[in-house]
Amino acid sequence: MNSERLSNRLKAVASFVEEGAVVADIGSDHAYLPCFLIHTKKVEKAVAGEVAKGPYESALKNVRREGFSKEITVRMADGLFAIEKNDAVDTVTIAGMGGPLIATILESGKDRLSQVKRIITQPNIYSRAIREWAVSNEWEIVNEQILKEDGKIYEIIVMEKGLAAYGELELMAGPFLLASKTEVFIEKWESELLEWNRVLDALKKTNETDAIKTKKAQLVRHIDLVGKVLTT
Ligand code: SAM
C-alpha cells in the first residue's frame, strides 16, 4: 500500500487511533484508512463498513488487492450496524461526511458502542452536531485538530466516554480548537464571519418576518461571539 495515496486528512484521523486498537471505519469507501492502519502495523484488525454498493465493492477490491482480507472485514451495512459483538471493536472512525450525518449515524447505532472506548470523527461541515451529540450521550471531547488540504478546511473531533458540558462557543468552534487558535482555525472563522456579515446585510434589506428576525438575531449573536474570539 502506498501511504502517500492517503490524504493528509485521513492520515490525521489515523494519528488519533491508538496502537493495537480494533477499529471500525464507518463510511469506508475504498477502505483506504483501515488499509493504511494495517499496512503501518498500527492495528492488527479492522472492520470497514459501507452502506452503498459501489463504495462497498471498492473497499472489498482494495482490501483483497492489498492482501489484507484476513485482517480487514468489509461489511455492507448502515452505519454502526457494521459492528458485530465478536469483532471486539474498541475504536470507531467516521470521516468525510457532514456533522449532522455523522451524529445521525452515532445516534441510530449507539447500542453498538458498548465496547467502544474512542470515537474519531472528521466532519466536513457543521461539526457542532457531533459536539451536541457527545454531550447528550455522555461522550467527552478529548482532542481536536483542524487542518487544511487542497483549499478545504477539516476538523477532527476525538471522543471518549465521559461527562462534559460545553458553552455555545465551544460547541460551535470546539473546546480544544478554541484553546489552540491555530492559523487555520483563524482562517476558518474569519471566512465564516465574512459570510455571516454578508447574509446579515442581505437580510436587513428584506421584509422582516418572524423567521428572518430570529435568523438575524442568531447571526448577530454568532458574529459577536466569534468576533470576540478573533480579537482576543
Ligand atoms: N471515509 C472516507 C473518507 O473520509 O475519505 C469516505 C468518505 S465518502 C465522502 C462518505 C462515504 O460514507 C460514502 O462512501 C458513503 O456511501 C458512506 N456512507 C454514508 N452514509 C453511510 C452510512 N449510514 N453507513 C455507512 N456508510 C455511509
CSV table of C-alpha atoms and ligand atoms in Angstrom, one decimal:
chain,number,residue,atom,x,y,z
A,1,MET,CA,0.0,0.0,0.0
A,2,ASN,CA,1.3,3.4,-1.0
A,3,SER,CA,0.9,5.5,2.1
A,4,GLU,CA,1.3,8.6,0.0
A,5,ARG,CA,-2.1,7.8,-1.5
A,6,LEU,CA,-3.7,8.6,1.8
A,7,SER,CA,-4.8,12.2,2.2
A,8,ASN,CA,-3.3,14.3,5.0
A,9,ARG,CA,-6.8,14.5,6.3
A,10,LEU,CA,-7.1,10.7,6.7
A,11,LYS,CA,-3.5,10.5,8.0
A,12,ALA,CA,-4.5,12.9,10.7
A,13,VAL,CA,-7.6,10.8,11.6
A,14,ALA,CA,-5.2,7.7,11.7
A,15,SER,CA,-2.9,9.5,14.1
A,16,PHE,CA,-5.6,9.5,16.7
A,17,VAL,CA,-6.0,5.7,16.5
A,18,GLU,CA,-4.2,4.1,19.4
A,19,GLU,CA,-1.6,1.3,18.8
A,20,GLY,CA,-3.2,-2.1,18.8
A,21,ALA,CA,-6.8,-0.8,18.6
A,22,VAL,CA,-9.5,-2.7,16.9
A,23,VAL,CA,-11.0,-0.2,14.5
A,24,ALA,CA,-14.4,0.1,12.7
A,25,ASP,CA,-14.2,2.6,9.9
A,26,ILE,CA,-17.7,3.6,9.0
A,27,GLY,CA,-18.4,5.0,5.5
A,28,SER,CA,-15.1,3.4,4.4
A,29,ASP,CA,-15.3,4.0,0.6
A,30,HIS,CA,-12.1,2.2,-0.8
A,31,ALA,CA,-11.1,1.2,2.8
A,32,TYR,CA,-8.1,3.5,2.5
A,33,LEU,CA,-8.0,4.2,6.2
A,34,PRO,CA,-8.2,0.6,7.5
A,35,CYS,CA,-5.6,-0.5,4.8
A,36,PHE,CA,-3.2,2.3,6.0
A,37,LEU,CA,-3.6,1.3,9.6
A,38,ILE,CA,-2.9,-2.4,8.9
A,39,HIS,CA,0.0,-1.5,6.5
A,40,THR,CA,1.7,0.7,9.1
A,41,LYS,CA,1.1,-2.1,11.7
A,42,LYS,CA,-0.7,0.4,14.0
A,43,VAL,CA,-3.6,-2.1,14.2
A,44,GLU,CA,-3.9,-5.8,13.5
A,45,LYS,CA,-7.7,-6.0,12.9
A,46,ALA,CA,-10.3,-3.7,11.5
A,47,VAL,CA,-13.8,-3.5,10.0
A,48,ALA,CA,-14.7,-1.4,7.0
A,49,GLY,CA,-18.4,-0.6,6.9
A,50,GLU,CA,-20.1,0.9,3.8
A,51,VAL,CA,-23.8,1.4,3.1
A,52,ALA,CA,-23.6,1.9,-0.6
A,53,LYS,CA,-22.9,-0.9,-3.1
A,54,GLY,CA,-20.3,0.9,-5.3
A,55,PRO,CA,-18.0,2.1,-2.4
A,56,TYR,CA,-18.5,-1.3,-0.6
A,57,GLU,CA,-17.2,-3.1,-3.7
A,58,SER,CA,-14.3,-0.7,-4.0
A,59,ALA,CA,-13.4,-1.3,-0.3
A,60,LEU,CA,-13.6,-5.1,-0.9
A,61,LYS,CA,-11.5,-4.9,-4.0
A,62,ASN,CA,-8.9,-2.7,-2.3
A,63,VAL,CA,-8.6,-4.9,0.7
A,64,ARG,CA,-8.2,-8.0,-1.5
A,65,ARG,CA,-5.6,-6.3,-3.6
A,66,GLU,CA,-3.6,-5.2,-0.6
A,67,GLY,CA,-3.7,-8.8,0.7
A,68,PHE,CA,-5.5,-7.7,3.9
A,69,SER,CA,-8.6,-9.9,3.7
A,70,LYS,CA,-7.7,-11.7,6.9
A,71,GLU,CA,-7.2,-8.5,8.9
A,72,ILE,CA,-10.0,-6.4,7.5
A,73,THR,CA,-13.6,-7.5,7.4
A,74,VAL,CA,-15.6,-5.5,4.9
A,75,ARG,CA,-19.3,-5.3,5.5
A,76,MET,CA,-22.2,-3.7,3.7
A,77,ALA,CA,-24.3,-2.1,6.5
A,78,ASP,CA,-25.9,1.1,7.6
A,79,GLY,CA,-23.6,3.0,10.0
A,80,LEU,CA,-22.6,1.3,13.2
A,81,PHE,CA,-24.6,-1.8,12.3
A,82,ALA,CA,-21.4,-2.9,10.5
A,83,ILE,CA,-20.0,-3.7,14.0
A,84,GLU,CA,-20.7,-7.1,15.5
A,85,LYS,CA,-20.1,-8.1,19.1
A,86,ASN,CA,-17.4,-10.7,18.3
A,87,ASP,CA,-15.4,-8.0,16.4
A,88,ALA,CA,-14.4,-6.5,19.8
A,89,VAL,CA,-14.2,-3.1,18.1
A,90,ASP,CA,-12.9,-0.5,20.6
A,91,THR,CA,-12.4,2.4,18.2
A,92,VAL,CA,-14.8,3.9,15.6
A,93,THR,CA,-13.7,6.3,12.9
A,94,ILE,CA,-16.3,8.2,10.8
A,95,ALA,CA,-14.7,10.6,8.3
A,96,GLY,CA,-15.6,12.7,5.2
A,97,MET,CA,-19.3,13.3,5.9
A,98,GLY,CA,-21.3,16.2,7.2
A,99,GLY,CA,-21.5,16.6,11.0
A,100,PRO,CA,-25.3,16.1,11.1
A,101,LEU,CA,-25.0,12.8,9.1
A,102,ILE,CA,-22.2,11.6,11.5
A,103,ALA,CA,-24.3,12.5,14.5
A,104,THR,CA,-27.3,10.6,13.0
A,105,ILE,CA,-25.1,7.5,12.4
A,106,LEU,CA,-23.9,7.7,16.0
A,107,GLU,CA,-27.4,8.2,17.4
A,108,SER,CA,-29.1,5.4,15.4
A,109,GLY,CA,-26.5,2.8,16.1
A,110,LYS,CA,-25.4,3.8,19.6
A,111,ASP,CA,-26.3,0.3,21.0
A,112,ARG,CA,-23.3,-0.9,19.1
A,113,LEU,CA,-20.9,1.4,21.0
A,114,SER,CA,-21.0,-0.6,24.3
A,115,GLN,CA,-17.4,-1.9,23.8
A,116,VAL,CA,-16.1,1.2,22.1
A,117,LYS,CA,-13.7,3.4,24.0
A,118,ARG,CA,-12.8,6.0,21.4
A,119,ILE,CA,-14.7,7.7,18.6
A,120,ILE,CA,-12.8,9.7,16.0
A,121,THR,CA,-14.9,11.8,13.7
A,122,GLN,CA,-13.9,14.1,10.8
A,123,PRO,CA,-16.9,16.2,9.8
A,124,ASN,CA,-16.7,18.2,6.6
A,125,ILE,CA,-19.3,20.8,7.8
A,126,TYR,CA,-21.2,21.7,10.9
A,127,SER,CA,-19.1,19.9,13.5
A,128,ARG,CA,-21.4,21.3,16.2
A,129,ALA,CA,-23.8,18.5,15.6
A,130,ILE,CA,-21.2,16.0,16.8
A,131,ARG,CA,-20.3,18.0,19.9
A,132,GLU,CA,-24.0,18.3,20.8
A,133,TRP,CA,-24.4,14.5,20.3
A,134,ALA,CA,-21.4,13.9,22.5
A,135,VAL,CA,-22.9,16.0,25.4
A,136,SER,CA,-26.3,14.3,25.1
A,137,ASN,CA,-24.8,10.8,25.1
A,138,GLU,CA,-22.1,11.2,27.8
A,139,TRP,CA,-19.1,11.3,25.5
A,140,GLU,CA,-16.4,13.8,26.2
A,141,ILE,CA,-14.1,15.5,23.7
A,142,VAL,CA,-10.5,14.5,24.5
A,143,ASN,CA,-8.8,16.1,21.5
A,144,GLU,CA,-9.4,18.0,18.3
A,145,GLN,CA,-7.5,19.1,15.2
A,146,ILE,CA,-8.1,21.5,12.4
A,147,LEU,CA,-6.2,21.2,9.1
A,148,LYS,CA,-6.3,22.5,5.5
A,149,GLU,CA,-5.8,20.3,2.5
A,150,ASP,CA,-6.4,21.2,-1.2
A,151,GLY,CA,-8.0,24.5,-0.2
A,152,LYS,CA,-10.5,22.9,2.2
A,153,ILE,CA,-10.6,23.1,6.0
A,154,TYR,CA,-11.4,20.0,8.0
A,155,GLU,CA,-11.9,19.4,11.7
A,156,ILE,CA,-11.3,16.2,13.6
A,157,ILE,CA,-13.1,15.5,16.9
A,158,VAL,CA,-11.9,12.7,19.2
A,159,MET,CA,-14.3,11.5,22.0
A,160,GLU,CA,-14.1,9.1,24.9
A,161,LYS,CA,-16.8,8.1,27.4
A,162,GLY,CA,-17.3,10.9,30.0
A,163,LEU,CA,-19.5,13.7,31.1
A,164,ALA,CA,-18.9,17.1,29.7
A,165,ALA,CA,-20.6,20.4,29.3
A,166,TYR,CA,-19.7,23.0,26.7
A,167,GLY,CA,-20.7,26.6,26.2
A,168,GLU,CA,-22.2,28.0,23.0
A,169,LEU,CA,-18.8,28.9,21.5
A,170,GLU,CA,-17.2,25.6,22.5
A,171,LEU,CA,-20.0,23.7,20.8
A,172,MET,CA,-19.6,25.8,17.7
A,173,ALA,CA,-15.8,26.1,17.4
A,174,GLY,CA,-14.5,23.2,19.6
A,175,PRO,CA,-13.0,23.4,23.1
A,176,PHE,CA,-9.5,22.2,22.0
A,177,LEU,CA,-9.5,24.2,18.8
A,178,LEU,CA,-10.5,27.3,20.7
A,179,ALA,CA,-7.7,26.8,23.2
A,180,SER,CA,-5.0,26.5,20.5
A,181,LYS,CA,-6.4,29.0,17.9
A,182,THR,CA,-4.1,27.9,15.1
A,183,GLU,CA,-3.7,29.9,11.8
A,184,VAL,CA,-6.2,27.5,10.0
A,185,PHE,CA,-8.7,28.0,12.9
A,186,ILE,CA,-8.4,31.8,12.5
A,187,GLU,CA,-8.8,31.5,8.7
A,188,LYS,CA,-11.9,29.3,9.1
A,189,TRP,CA,-13.7,31.7,11.4
A,190,GLU,CA,-12.6,34.9,9.6
A,191,SER,CA,-14.2,33.4,6.5
A,192,GLU,CA,-17.4,32.4,8.4
A,193,LEU,CA,-17.6,35.9,9.9
A,194,LEU,CA,-17.4,37.4,6.4
A,195,GLU,CA,-20.2,35.1,5.2
A,196,TRP,CA,-22.4,35.8,8.2
A,197,ASN,CA,-22.0,39.5,7.8
A,198,ARG,CA,-22.9,39.2,4.1
A,199,VAL,CA,-26.0,37.2,4.9
A,200,LEU,CA,-26.9,39.6,7.7
A,201,ASP,CA,-26.6,42.6,5.3
A,202,ALA,CA,-28.8,40.8,2.7
A,203,LEU,CA,-31.4,40.0,5.4
A,204,LYS,CA,-31.5,43.6,6.5
A,205,LYS,CA,-32.7,44.5,3.1
A,206,THR,CA,-35.7,42.1,3.1
A,207,ASN,CA,-39.1,42.3,4.7
A,208,GLU,CA,-38.8,41.2,8.3
A,209,THR,CA,-40.9,38.1,9.0
A,210,ASP,CA,-40.6,36.3,12.4
A,211,ALA,CA,-38.2,33.7,10.8
A,212,ILE,CA,-36.0,36.4,9.4
A,213,LYS,CA,-36.0,38.2,12.8
A,214,THR,CA,-34.9,35.0,14.5
A,215,LYS,CA,-32.2,34.3,11.9
A,216,LYS,CA,-30.9,37.9,12.2
A,217,ALA,CA,-30.7,37.7,16.0
A,218,GLN,CA,-28.8,34.3,15.7
A,219,LEU,CA,-26.4,35.8,13.2
A,220,VAL,CA,-25.7,38.8,15.4
A,221,ARG,CA,-25.1,36.6,18.4
A,222,HIS,CA,-22.7,34.3,16.4
A,223,ILE,CA,-20.9,37.3,14.9
A,224,ASP,CA,-20.4,38.8,18.3
A,225,LEU,CA,-19.2,35.5,19.9
A,226,VAL,CA,-16.7,34.6,17.1
A,227,GLY,CA,-15.6,38.2,16.7
A,228,LYS,CA,-14.5,38.3,20.3
A,229,VAL,CA,-12.5,35.1,19.8
A,230,LEU,CA,-10.7,36.5,16.9
A,231,THR,CA,-9.9,39.8,18.5
A,232,THR,CA,-8.6,38.4,21.9
B,1,SAM,N1,-14.5,7.9,4.9
B,1,SAM,C1,-13.9,8.1,3.6
B,1,SAM,C2,-13.1,9.4,3.6
B,1,SAM,O1,-13.1,10.1,4.6
B,1,SAM,O2,-12.4,9.6,2.6
B,1,SAM,C3,-15.0,8.2,2.6
B,1,SAM,C4,-15.9,9.5,2.7
B,1,SAM,S1,-17.2,9.5,1.5
B,1,SAM,C5,-17.4,11.1,1.1
B,1,SAM,C6,-18.6,9.1,2.5
B,1,SAM,C7,-18.9,7.6,2.5
B,1,SAM,O3,-19.8,7.3,3.5
B,1,SAM,C8,-19.6,7.2,1.2
B,1,SAM,O4,-18.9,6.1,0.6
B,1,SAM,C9,-21.0,6.8,1.6
B,1,SAM,O5,-21.5,5.7,0.9
B,1,SAM,C10,-20.7,6.4,3.1
B,1,SAM,N2,-21.9,6.5,4.0
B,1,SAM,C11,-22.8,7.5,4.0
B,1,SAM,N3,-23.8,7.2,5.0
B,1,SAM,C12,-23.4,6.0,5.5
B,1,SAM,C13,-24.0,5.1,6.5
B,1,SAM,N4,-25.1,5.5,7.1
B,1,SAM,N5,-23.4,4.0,6.8
B,1,SAM,C14,-22.2,3.6,6.2
B,1,SAM,N6,-21.6,4.4,5.2
B,1,SAM,C15,-22.2,5.5,4.9
